[in-house]
């Protein structure tokens, strides 16, 4: 399943809520959290990280990884946390609105 | 993205550092996850960089670097293109600065677009000034203007040192709020206080920047020092800024005096500010923020109606009119607008010729570059990106052309600056290389770049690049491809023809003008102006002074005769009289005629050799108490008394109720203001019956008139050492500068345009023919090998050049016919062109075209057939 345009930023912020991660870690995390349903291309995740960083919603720092390798870790900033909570409620409204329109799945006669 | 974050990436070092950091990060991730897992990392970095929002700067930088490299490889093309464009833009900018000085330049005040002119018009006079009482009422009652300022130009005699005779200067009498309304802050000192400007006024003055520099060498001590103006001692309160050059196009005032001083300065018995009938003031208003020109006009109209009702004697048929500065100038001098339209039109054509030239060169270059372009296209460069890159090249060429063009423009401006007519105080034609001219040049360059660059760029990237690669550097342009270039060259020749015909018409008219003998004597005459009114002479004193001056001048050695006149023919300051010719029915709303005219002494007609065709000249018997007489010219008689005998008719002076003068003589119609003016009516009045405060003395010499200059100056000084004297010059010099000097420069101007146009068009034709020859080397080789003679080959090439030239000349003839009214409107009196021009110009063009095609033709004929065939 592809990630809906515009939701990638939200997913990244949500993932970082649990703690700081490096770029590849974020991609892996989103994949496992969605039970392998969402496949994130690293090539599109990376520019999104840079964009979020430029907006001041996440910050990065060089740290040691679990395997004792140097990597750049991203973490949520205060502004990012605020933005995420706003995005979150907007997202919830959007989902319930679409859900009301769609209703239960229609039965299709074969 | 925050502005700060974006801006920080503008710094190249910052970008490089960030990029290093990203590469490092991705390498470390690659070590953790494996390269394959991460996908295309170069693309990831590329996209991440895109988030900074500055990639376009990098790509524009790359375009410019690439373009410069490409241009360096073609010095020939760059030289020709830049020079063509520089010539054209130089001509355009010089003419623009001329148009700016004549008409277009806004008032030199802050936010000039909010300043409007208010005049008081009647059906007889659409530019009338405003009387002070009217001005006061308008100022009090109007709400549309943030402020209304009034001023009047005047000539004053000023001296910083009482021991030195005063010199004539231009001055401005200004209302108390003048500098506030125009938002002019003095560069030093202060402006006027309300009580200083109100009648009866106080003796304070501001001086202009140039005057300050010239008289006080820019010293601060000027402020507070005294200045004698018309014999009254003034204290200098301040200095106007350098940028403020006055509100009139051709006058740079040196001295600013409170309007309240008007009465004392002129030494008048009654206060002119209390006379509602004296419409002398120029009024400028700065519109308030919530008003428009229309609302201001509506408001002033209603005030005008109220004034007309309250003061029916002075304000009958009088309406205040709000105009923009440009509207006012165009209405005042419509002939200048016609002149400017014509000159701008001609240089515009030259710019089009130059642009077509460059477009043609670019199209030829497209072939040479087809391989390079094909490779870039096949490597995946986008068409739009390629067009952008090609346009960058054109842009660089255009900007270089614009910059070099400014140097040419400067040369033209130096020439135009010599157009000033020698007079005192000087009238100024402010042709300058200022920021407006620079902006104009760059805009012209930008417009040209789009004009000459876009189509060739489009054509270049749209070619069939597979065959271009196959053809190995010789792009695939069939016959169809040169069709556009043929059209460009024919168009160039057509436009060059229009410019040349204009130059030819001008030359023909100029020759005619040189052949015209002046309609009055110009040799052995010297004239001198004096201004006793500036020293407050009473009318009796003035008459006594002039009587004495004439009598004593007659006794000078070498003097043949002496006469006086109010205005000298062709002098730039002509006087006018208001007359009501008896028996003439004016159109509704008009009550009198304002025509050129003035007082002249009995000896004037013989001294100046102005012919009296019927009746008699003035005699010494036409004196103060005797029967009033006048002399009109033939044109006057023709207009006002057609088919009747004018001798014995009467004209009322000033208005229908004014004194009547009987016409005793008819003078031959001459030229009064310009040598190319249409015949104008003129009225001479007898000086003794109409004594004037200021007269011009004309002295006829038996020998060299310049030898009389010093004795005449000494003579005036011996009568009154304080009297300002000016315009001491021979009539021959005045005639030359007015009749031929200005026109010679105009001719040089238009002639240069014609030459540039011809040179550019010829280059274009030569370039195209040479290009065709180089494309057909193989064909010519075959023809020669099959036995074609040299003459056959030459003719083959020549024929093409001549067909193009003939097509161009045909189109040019049609264009000239369409442009003729514009051309003749620009130079009144020159438009009646000699038919020779219409023969000489096309023939000349044809010959030059033949010559331009002959060079490549000879090369084609001289080709060695074997080598030509082997080459391909």
PDB file of C-alpha atoms in Angstrom, chain A residues 33-35 38 43 45-46 54-55 57 59 68-69 76-77 79 85 89 94 97 103 105:
ATOM      1  CA  UNK A  33       3.980  -0.601  13.086  1.00  0.00           C
ATOM      2  CA  UNK A  34       1.659  -0.966  10.095  1.00  0.00           C
ATOM      3  CA  UNK A  35       2.173  -4.747  10.093  1.00  0.00           C
ATOM      4  CA  UNK A  38       2.944   0.509   4.484  1.00  0.00           C
ATOM      5  CA  UNK A  43      14.173   7.963  -1.335  1.00  0.00           C
ATOM      6  CA  UNK A  45      11.345   9.588   3.294  1.00  0.00           C
ATOM      7  CA  UNK A  46      14.711  11.340   3.301  1.00  0.00           C
ATOM      8  CA  UNK A  54      13.810  22.899   8.041  1.00  0.00           C
ATOM      9  CA  UNK A  55      10.347  23.622   9.416  1.00  0.00           C
ATOM     10  CA  UNK A  57       9.428  20.265  13.811  1.00  0.00           C
ATOM     11  CA  UNK A  59      15.912  18.193  15.136  1.00  0.00           C
ATOM     12  CA  UNK A  68      27.859   1.073  17.966  1.00  0.00           C
ATOM     13  CA  UNK A  69      27.805   2.852  14.655  1.00  0.00           C
ATOM     14  CA  UNK A  76      10.636  15.617  17.904  1.00  0.00           C
ATOM     15  CA  UNK A  77      10.891  19.288  18.939  1.00  0.00           C
ATOM     16  CA  UNK A  79       6.956  22.769  17.924  1.00  0.00           C
ATOM     17  CA  UNK A  85      -1.368  16.976  18.064  1.00  0.00           C
ATOM     18  CA  UNK A  89      -7.158  15.712  15.610  1.00  0.00           C
ATOM     19  CA  UNK A  94     -11.154  13.432   8.410  1.00  0.00           C
ATOM     20  CA  UNK A  97     -16.098  12.059   8.124  1.00  0.00           C
ATOM     21  CA  UNK A 103     -20.725   3.391   5.660  1.00  0.00           C
ATOM     22  CA  UNK A 105     -19.071  -2.011   2.630  1.00  0.00           C
TER      23      UNK A 105
END
